[in-house]
Amino acid sequence: MTTQLADSTVPEAGAGGDMDADASAIATATVTETEAENATATTTATAPATGTTPAAGSATTTATAAGNATVTAILEGRTSLGIEFGSTRIKAVLIDDSYRTIASGDHAWENHLEDGLWTYPLEEVWSGLQDAYAALAAQVRESYGVPLARVGALGFSAMMHGYLAFDADDQLLVPFRTWRNTNTGEAHRRLSSLFGTNIPERWSIAHLYQCLLDHEEHVSRVSFMTTLAGYVHWRLTGRKVIGVGDASGMFPIDPETRTWESAMLDQFDALGEVAAQPWSIRDLLPETLVAGESAGELTAEGAALLDPSGTLRPGVPLAPPEGDAGTGMVATNAVRVRTGNVSAGTSIFATVVLEHKLARMHPEVDIVATPAGDLAGMSHANNFTSDLNAWVRVFGEFAKAAGLALDPADLYGILFKAAVSEDADPDAGGLLNYCFYSGEFLARLEEGRPVFARGPEARMSLANFMRAQLFGAFSPVKIGMDVMTKDEGVRVDSLVGHGGIFTTPKVAQRILAAAFDAPITVMSTAAEGGAWGMAVLADYLRHADVPLADHLDTRVFADARSTTERPDPEDVAGFERYFARFIEGLPIERAAVKAIPLER
């Protein structure tokens, strides 16, 4: 059997979650032909979505023709630009009208702890955006010999949730509080009880209400609140709007009206702490829009802010700003009912588009929306690759000390393949790894401490260590996914992996198939990331007469290649044994939180 792997382009740092820069090296860690033939993958191989049927003639002629067509598309503005603010990387992707990536640029950044809360200074938002865009524009000029003066459509996405609050003079009242903060437990409990639906700690409304409960001085002066994507969009267009998918991480969404749940807005306003304020919650929230609706145009001021060189012309139409969950759904063609995706990076979430509302409220499951406004259930874990990458760096330092010149791709390839080698025990040999850099609601942890643990009789080996790393990384998200599939009977026709860690299907794809006991598909576009998904949403402004799910099926992904890894029964049984130990051993993690300082 010949297995067609996903495209070998180096991936964006992951969606929704935003794969760390080190993990993007996984993209080039390939599976040999012999390994591919022995894999349990079922592959659909068709013409790639990103290519066109070559005309007769030499390869040089074909390449020249393709290059000329791309230059024409750039000059005529038949392009779409998506920019996503991930946890560790700001990524810009320019696509043509065949959804082929023709240029990209990125900027690495990191969140900071300020007064015990995770934040990104807004100055870094703008400097990082300009750097990523400048890198993309330079690539356009270098590759095609023309300046990037026109863009056909533009869209911004970012990590969801968090708290960006402004006063009547549009001044930021407190530093941006990201999704990673878990100081909102009391607000989560009170609002979930009030609404009868889960209000996660990360949600914007939980942050606002916690500020009220904590009597923070700034609350009475809040005039507007939004997400990171909504903020950037507002500054570049002047419009205070938000895509319905991103909005669903701020406040509950009504699937019928595709906007805020009106009755819940009234309930919130009636709370004593809220009623005493000079505002109504309706005054603070942005206007919601569904995919395909116009969200304004790039102003002259916005063009200058995005491209200080002055090359980019204003007037570019913008798509509604979206969250990384929504762009992950689009990038994996998972916006139709009973489809799902797993976006893995610094954080990880598994999302399934629901046929109907869940029968009961489950704190482990967030109810969010697709960019088209359909409800989806999400299991969201704050932690995924940070601890894994730290361990890989240690192995890299050892290799360097031993005189071995291993590039990151080879290093990840060696370590990841060990996890699925014959030397690995199905349950990781009794080893345990907790990847909690920060708090984790799914595990009832207000703070996190990375911990590796084992008993004296556990079988310590490289294979088991790496298997425990991957099992431990996928275990938190499994908690919420089990609630949906086992407790609520949610049905899933397809589940697609997304993010750099999935670019080598033989490893993480197989581990996730074991964790969820379900086939996991990886598409050829999986390495493109959420910025590519946002570019597709920007392009959808031209095709909004067709439902989004149909548009993705018939146009964007009509010829996409994919690989599907089916669960191996021995792997599934091994993961279940590991997961049982993982849950039983959580007191180890709680003890570590008490014993180890958060900051050195």
XYZ file of C-alpha atoms in Angstrom:
600
model
C 0.000 0.000 0.000
C 1.321 3.465 -0.835
C 0.332 6.117 1.647
C 0.078 9.688 0.408
C 1.187 11.995 3.174
C 0.016 15.539 3.689
C 1.881 18.350 1.980
C 5.380 18.768 3.327
C 5.231 22.515 3.800
C 6.338 23.716 7.195
C 3.130 24.332 9.156
C 1.827 27.402 10.828
C 2.108 27.109 14.546
C -1.252 25.383 14.808
C -4.731 26.626 15.076
C -6.586 27.707 18.106
C -3.948 26.932 19.862
C -1.075 27.893 18.036
C 1.687 25.388 17.739
C 4.971 26.500 19.241
C 7.727 27.363 16.796
C 9.740 24.283 17.781
C 6.831 22.002 17.034
C 6.472 23.345 13.520
C 9.636 21.453 12.689
C 7.597 18.263 12.927
C 6.333 19.039 9.455
C 9.473 17.771 7.804
C 9.797 14.625 9.917
C 8.532 12.191 7.284
C 7.474 8.564 7.452
C 9.490 6.192 5.272
C 7.772 4.255 2.514
C 8.142 1.012 4.425
C 6.595 2.537 7.528
C 3.790 3.988 5.452
C 3.036 0.577 3.968
C 2.831 -0.921 7.449
C 0.665 1.906 8.822
C -3.017 1.501 9.523
C -3.773 4.606 7.500
C -6.471 4.671 4.826
C -5.656 7.270 2.229
C -7.648 9.231 -0.300
C -5.295 10.597 -2.937
C -6.610 12.980 -5.542
C -5.332 16.077 -7.251
C -4.255 18.647 -4.655
C -6.569 21.556 -4.057
C -3.665 23.950 -4.305
C -2.629 23.024 -7.838
C -3.970 23.198 -11.377
C -3.735 20.639 -14.134
C -0.473 21.368 -15.937
C -0.545 22.177 -19.623
C 1.500 20.205 -22.096
C 5.104 21.281 -22.408
C 8.200 21.533 -20.292
C 8.216 21.947 -16.537
C 9.867 25.327 -17.020
C 7.072 26.518 -19.298
C 4.457 25.336 -16.842
C 6.195 27.017 -13.920
C 6.550 30.255 -15.877
C 2.872 30.231 -16.805
C 1.881 29.568 -13.215
C 4.140 32.372 -12.034
C 2.696 34.800 -14.531
C -0.835 33.874 -13.482
C 0.073 34.537 -9.854
C 1.566 37.930 -10.714
C -1.608 38.827 -12.584
C -3.743 37.716 -9.608
C -1.680 39.885 -7.250
C -1.817 42.933 -9.512
C -5.559 42.547 -10.082
C -6.309 41.961 -6.404
C -7.669 38.437 -6.937
C -6.198 37.409 -3.616
C -7.301 37.017 -0.016
C -5.216 37.704 3.076
C -5.740 36.012 6.417
C -3.855 37.043 9.553
C -4.137 35.110 12.806
C -2.804 36.019 16.237
C -1.836 32.736 17.840
C -0.428 32.188 21.285
C 3.181 32.031 20.095
C 3.042 33.277 16.526
C 1.314 35.894 14.407
C 0.892 34.392 10.937
C -0.121 36.071 7.665
C -1.113 34.006 4.620
C -1.975 35.286 1.133
C -3.953 32.940 -1.122
C -5.107 33.131 -4.728
C -8.606 32.314 -5.940
C -7.670 28.633 -6.122
C -6.902 28.707 -2.370
C -3.213 28.155 -2.981
C -0.850 29.862 -0.554
C 1.287 32.255 -2.600
C 3.062 34.072 0.242
C 3.277 34.069 4.025
C 4.966 35.864 6.867
C 5.096 35.440 10.617
C 6.246 36.954 13.868
C 7.026 35.080 17.078
C 5.762 36.434 20.383
C 5.067 35.229 23.903
C 2.576 36.100 26.615
C 3.804 37.676 29.857
C 2.772 37.389 33.478
C 1.826 40.821 34.803
C 0.499 41.046 38.354
C -0.231 37.323 38.193
C -2.247 37.522 34.953
C -1.243 36.424 31.443
C -1.175 39.290 28.922
C 0.228 40.631 25.655
C 0.942 44.391 25.546
C -1.021 46.084 22.773
C 2.207 47.617 21.507
C 3.353 44.083 20.689
C 0.072 43.412 18.907
C 0.836 46.171 16.424
C 4.570 45.688 16.084
C 4.033 41.949 15.607
C 1.276 42.498 13.038
C 3.417 44.913 11.067
C 6.379 42.531 11.170
C 4.343 39.550 9.950
C 2.748 41.606 7.166
C 6.095 43.102 6.122
C 7.584 39.598 5.853
C 4.685 38.521 3.639
C 4.913 41.617 1.451
C 8.690 41.129 1.086
C 8.098 37.534 -0.003
C 5.607 38.719 -2.628
C 8.140 41.189 -4.032
C 10.992 38.678 -3.924
C 9.027 35.775 -5.434
C 6.937 37.613 -8.005
C 8.739 40.900 -8.597
C 5.759 43.130 -7.786
C 4.747 45.149 -4.720
C 1.718 44.128 -2.687
C -0.402 47.202 -3.262
C -3.799 45.507 -3.647
C -5.519 42.740 -1.706
C -8.885 41.399 -2.784
C -10.184 40.599 0.709
C -8.815 40.577 4.234
C -9.677 38.988 7.551
C -8.272 38.769 11.078
C -8.562 35.974 13.578
C -7.022 35.389 16.970
C -7.042 33.264 20.073
C -10.526 33.501 21.513
C -11.952 34.651 24.843
C -10.176 36.940 27.257
C -10.877 40.520 28.255
C -10.191 43.726 26.359
C -12.160 46.581 27.956
C -12.152 50.214 26.804
C -13.563 53.449 28.173
C -15.628 56.070 26.326
C -12.405 57.594 24.944
C -11.374 54.200 23.495
C -8.567 53.835 26.046
C -7.678 50.379 27.351
C -8.693 50.197 31.017
C -6.601 47.214 32.174
C -3.955 45.113 30.393
C -5.372 42.548 27.972
C -6.304 39.400 29.933
C -5.924 36.309 27.762
C -7.772 32.996 27.619
C -5.008 31.482 29.736
C -6.131 33.191 32.949
C -8.168 31.049 35.344
C -8.878 33.608 38.080
C -12.581 33.715 37.153
C -13.811 30.585 38.900
C -16.479 32.307 40.995
C -17.889 34.110 37.943
C -17.939 30.817 36.016
C -19.924 29.072 38.754
C -22.436 31.888 39.290
C -23.088 32.584 35.610
C -23.318 28.915 34.665
C -25.949 28.462 37.365
C -27.794 31.621 36.323
C -27.942 30.789 32.608
C -28.238 27.018 32.890
C -25.408 26.697 30.390
C -21.671 26.384 30.848
C -19.870 29.726 31.004
C -16.168 28.786 30.921
C -13.601 30.679 32.938
C -11.972 31.930 29.729
C -15.071 33.673 28.364
C -15.168 37.461 28.202
C -18.380 37.692 30.210
C -16.779 35.661 33.012
C -13.866 38.093 33.091
C -16.182 41.101 33.222
C -18.317 39.624 35.987
C -15.263 38.560 38.002
C -14.049 42.159 37.824
C -17.400 43.197 39.298
C -17.194 40.582 42.042
C -13.648 41.698 42.844
C -14.731 45.361 42.967
C -12.160 46.438 40.394
C -12.213 50.201 40.072
C -12.320 50.344 36.278
C -15.585 48.430 35.773
C -17.944 51.405 35.994
C -15.994 53.072 33.184
C -16.232 50.203 30.669
C -17.799 51.425 27.434
C -16.837 48.609 25.038
C -15.370 45.119 25.283
C -14.178 42.800 22.564
C -11.740 40.023 21.671
C -8.245 40.384 20.255
C -9.461 39.804 16.681
C -12.335 42.206 17.221
C -9.949 44.830 18.567
C -7.580 44.665 15.599
C -10.518 44.740 13.174
C -12.017 47.754 14.934
C -8.769 49.717 14.767
C -8.339 49.013 11.030
C -11.942 49.569 9.915
C -13.582 51.692 12.592
C -16.327 49.054 13.006
C -17.068 47.395 16.362
C -18.168 44.022 14.973
C -17.275 40.391 15.571
C -17.775 37.081 13.778
C -20.374 34.886 15.449
C -17.834 32.127 16.092
C -15.533 34.473 17.990
C -18.576 36.034 19.667
C -19.527 32.636 21.084
C -16.448 32.861 23.293
C -17.684 36.118 24.771
C -21.334 35.414 25.605
C -23.854 32.656 24.685
C -25.199 32.709 21.119
C -28.784 32.014 20.015
C -28.537 29.531 17.080
C -31.773 30.859 15.595
C -30.885 34.558 15.508
C -27.105 34.046 15.195
C -26.526 36.716 17.811
C -26.426 37.100 21.609
C -29.000 35.157 23.677
C -31.433 37.985 24.457
C -32.973 36.400 27.553
C -29.526 35.835 29.046
C -28.568 39.446 28.401
C -31.608 40.431 30.451
C -30.674 37.983 33.211
C -27.181 39.393 33.400
C -28.421 42.998 33.543
C -30.765 42.055 36.392
C -27.915 40.892 38.645
C -27.478 43.247 41.584
C -23.814 43.991 40.845
C -24.624 44.720 37.209
C -27.776 46.758 37.828
C -25.689 49.149 39.927
C -23.481 49.978 36.925
C -24.070 52.912 34.560
C -24.168 50.549 31.549
C -26.159 47.623 30.159
C -24.332 44.583 28.825
C -25.990 45.279 25.459
C -24.059 48.562 25.317
C -20.704 46.858 25.774
C -20.782 44.020 23.265
C -19.866 44.323 19.570
C -22.301 43.617 16.720
C -22.274 39.968 15.622
C -21.913 38.952 11.960
C -21.981 35.582 10.207
C -19.468 34.414 7.615
C -19.946 36.133 4.277
C -21.381 39.360 5.689
C -19.508 42.580 5.017
C -17.567 43.777 8.038
C -16.325 47.050 6.608
C -13.310 48.207 4.625
C -9.699 48.959 5.417
C -9.495 52.678 6.129
C -6.600 54.893 5.108
C -5.543 55.000 8.761
C -5.883 51.231 8.971
C -3.785 50.665 5.853
C -1.046 52.866 7.297
C -1.192 50.964 10.585
C -0.956 47.575 8.857
C 1.636 48.629 6.291
C 3.645 51.678 7.450
C 5.527 51.643 4.132
C 2.412 53.123 2.508
C 2.327 50.543 -0.296
C -0.974 48.880 0.597
C -4.024 50.733 -0.655
C -7.080 51.223 1.561
C -10.579 50.099 0.632
C -9.962 46.366 1.035
C -13.216 44.599 2.073
C -12.941 42.780 5.394
C -14.578 39.584 6.591
C -16.012 39.390 10.127
C -13.138 38.883 12.602
C -13.084 35.301 13.843
C -11.628 33.194 16.621
C -9.103 30.425 16.207
C -11.804 27.802 16.765
C -13.717 29.052 13.744
C -10.681 29.255 11.482
C -9.725 25.756 12.603
C -13.184 24.507 11.569
C -12.840 26.153 8.163
C -9.271 24.928 7.599
C -10.407 21.348 8.269
C -13.762 21.530 6.457
C -15.585 20.886 9.728
C -18.489 23.332 9.749
C -21.215 20.850 8.799
C -23.341 19.072 11.431
C -21.662 15.905 12.808
C -18.221 16.936 11.607
C -15.457 17.822 14.024
C -11.871 18.895 14.272
C -9.015 18.852 16.738
C -6.837 21.972 16.689
C -3.620 21.407 18.568
C -0.916 23.841 19.597
C -0.036 25.637 22.818
C -3.608 24.799 23.782
C -5.831 22.147 22.204
C -9.523 21.876 21.532
C -11.772 19.250 20.008
C -14.922 20.651 18.442
C -17.982 18.841 17.067
C -20.835 20.612 15.236
C -24.009 19.558 17.069
C -27.266 18.257 15.665
C -29.098 19.756 18.646
C -28.402 21.268 22.044
C -26.969 18.969 24.705
C -29.489 17.452 27.095
C -27.686 18.739 30.186
C -25.180 21.388 31.140
C -21.642 20.006 31.355
C -18.854 22.204 32.718
C -16.380 20.177 30.649
C -18.009 21.229 27.353
C -18.120 24.750 25.921
C -21.002 25.538 23.593
C -19.589 27.691 20.805
C -20.609 28.463 17.234
C -19.251 27.913 13.756
C -18.548 31.004 11.628
C -21.986 30.358 10.087
C -23.655 30.402 13.517
C -24.392 26.693 14.103
C -23.781 25.411 17.629
C -20.773 23.232 18.345
C -19.551 21.434 21.451
C -15.940 22.055 22.412
C -13.572 20.375 24.812
C -10.851 22.974 25.388
C -7.624 22.326 27.268
C -5.326 25.233 28.077
C -2.183 23.106 27.886
C -0.720 21.015 25.100
C 2.718 21.481 23.505
C 4.618 23.754 25.904
C 5.880 20.919 28.118
C 6.483 18.613 25.155
C 8.618 21.242 23.438
C 10.596 21.852 26.625
C 11.528 18.157 26.819
C 12.476 18.062 23.138
C 14.776 21.038 23.703
C 16.494 19.095 26.500
C 17.094 16.170 24.136
C 18.393 18.653 21.578
C 20.873 20.033 24.106
C 22.049 16.492 24.856
C 22.497 15.766 21.155
C 24.540 18.955 20.763
C 26.676 18.090 23.800
C 27.308 14.662 22.270
C 28.487 16.280 19.057
C 25.414 15.330 17.025
C 24.219 17.877 14.490
C 20.463 17.254 14.535
C 18.144 19.850 13.091
C 14.769 20.260 14.828
C 12.925 18.243 12.171
C 15.177 15.216 12.657
C 15.052 15.578 16.436
C 11.251 15.629 16.550
C 11.092 12.802 14.028
C 13.357 10.527 16.075
C 11.567 11.205 19.351
C 8.028 11.024 17.988
C 8.633 7.783 16.099
C 9.957 6.214 19.305
C 6.507 6.698 20.850
C 4.919 4.315 18.327
C 7.841 1.922 17.995
C 7.795 -1.746 19.008
C 9.704 -0.834 22.164
C 6.795 1.277 23.469
C 4.335 -0.376 25.849
C 0.704 0.265 24.907
C 0.093 2.107 28.222
C 3.506 3.870 28.274
C 4.900 1.376 30.762
C 3.498 3.003 33.890
C 4.979 6.444 33.234
C 2.890 9.594 33.774
C 3.274 13.117 32.454
C 1.229 16.191 33.358
C 1.734 19.006 30.817
C 0.104 21.735 32.936
C 2.017 24.967 32.462
C -1.066 26.909 33.488
C -4.357 26.178 35.200
C -6.662 23.617 33.614
C -10.390 23.781 34.192
C -10.977 20.281 32.804
C -8.724 18.914 35.535
C -10.046 21.357 38.199
C -6.678 23.093 38.489
C -6.466 26.824 39.134
C -2.736 26.781 38.431
C -0.412 24.359 36.699
C 3.030 22.837 37.197
C 4.597 20.484 34.608
C 5.244 17.144 36.315
C 6.742 13.848 35.119
C 6.179 10.935 37.496
C 6.701 7.157 37.652
C 6.691 4.330 40.077
C 9.847 2.322 40.837
C 8.566 -0.638 38.795
C 7.543 1.440 35.770
C 9.442 0.602 32.584
C 11.521 3.700 31.877
C 12.649 3.873 28.260
C 12.840 6.519 25.552
C 9.871 4.958 23.757
C 7.694 4.912 26.873
C 8.822 8.396 27.902
C 7.794 9.884 24.564
C 4.564 7.880 24.548
C 3.756 9.230 28.024
C 4.482 12.751 26.753
C 2.007 12.418 23.889
C -0.580 10.514 25.941
C -0.346 13.141 28.676
C -0.721 15.987 26.183
C -3.933 14.504 24.741
C -5.433 13.407 28.077
C -6.946 16.740 29.231
C -8.924 17.276 26.021
C -10.184 13.687 26.212
C -12.079 14.567 29.410
C -14.547 16.825 27.622
C -14.673 14.721 24.468
C -15.713 11.673 26.500
C -18.557 13.718 27.995
C -19.874 14.522 24.529
C -19.512 11.119 22.922
C -20.083 8.800 25.899
C -22.456 10.775 28.167
C -24.420 12.774 25.570
C -24.176 10.370 22.635
C -22.950 13.062 20.243
C -22.343 11.479 16.855
C -19.326 12.347 14.750
C -19.087 11.399 11.074
C -15.568 12.751 10.627
C -12.865 14.143 12.899
C -9.974 16.065 11.362
C -6.656 16.833 13.026
C -5.225 20.313 12.532
C -1.882 21.827 13.476
C 1.784 21.134 12.937
C 1.867 18.144 15.261
C -0.359 16.211 12.824
C 1.817 16.711 9.775
C 3.473 13.342 10.400
C 0.334 11.136 10.503
C 2.111 8.044 11.760
C 2.590 9.532 15.218
C 0.255 12.144 16.738
C -2.563 11.097 14.407
C -2.289 7.508 15.640
C -2.102 8.603 19.291
C -5.224 10.757 18.942
C -7.074 7.936 17.196
C -6.342 5.835 20.283
C -7.373 8.622 22.683
C -10.772 9.196 21.041
C -11.213 5.635 19.721
C -12.168 7.184 16.391
C -10.622 7.570 12.925
C -8.576 10.749 12.617
C -8.151 12.408 9.233
C -5.443 14.873 8.285
C -5.923 16.948 5.140
C -3.236 18.287 2.857
C -4.163 21.762 4.116
C -3.626 20.881 7.790
C -0.196 22.505 7.807
C -1.596 25.804 6.528
C -3.061 26.787 9.895
C -5.743 29.177 11.032
C -4.386 32.094 8.993
C -5.151 30.113 5.833
C -8.630 29.365 7.214
C -9.135 33.095 7.787
C -8.029 33.828 4.231
C -10.647 31.345 3.011
C -13.278 33.170 5.082
C -12.156 36.456 3.540
C -12.519 34.956 0.067
C -16.007 33.729 1.047
C -17.189 37.350 0.905
C -17.324 36.761 -2.873
C -19.291 33.505 -2.592
C -21.744 34.122 0.242
C -24.713 33.193 -1.974
C -23.718 29.555 -1.314
C -23.935 28.120 2.248
C -20.501 27.980 3.842
C -20.498 24.183 4.270
C -21.421 23.660 0.595
C -18.839 26.207 -0.526
C -16.102 24.390 1.377
C -17.178 20.986 0.034
C -17.612 21.925 -3.604
C -14.951 24.572 -4.117
C -12.290 24.805 -1.431
C -11.796 21.124 -0.586
C -13.173 19.457 -3.719
C -9.767 17.986 -4.634
C -8.051 17.943 -1.254
C -5.867 15.001 -0.309
C -6.156 13.351 3.071
C -4.909 10.492 5.216
C -7.040 8.679 7.791
C -5.560 6.780 10.721
C -7.933 4.244 12.256
C -7.635 3.320 15.946
C -5.619 0.247 16.761
C -7.414 -1.814 19.479
C -4.182 -2.360 21.409
C -3.426 1.375 21.353
C -6.976 2.182 22.483
C -6.767 -0.225 25.434
C -3.332 1.143 26.350
C -4.517 4.726 26.273
C -7.518 3.890 28.462
C -5.217 2.330 31.077
C -2.929 5.365 30.922
C -5.888 7.747 31.156
C -7.231 5.987 34.252
C -3.818 6.430 35.931
C -3.728 10.038 34.732
C -7.032 10.842 36.451
C -6.145 8.889 39.612
C -2.781 10.659 39.816
C -4.112 14.225 39.656
C -3.441 14.699 43.411
C 0.258 14.631 42.410
C -0.338 17.710 40.278
C -2.309 19.469 43.021
C 0.517 18.820 45.475
C 3.003 20.250 42.979
C 0.948 23.429 42.659
C 1.166 23.898 46.427
C 4.829 22.980 46.734
C 6.442 24.605 43.668
C 6.369 28.416 43.254
C 4.719 29.707 40.099
C 7.631 32.038 39.409
C 11.251 31.249 40.231
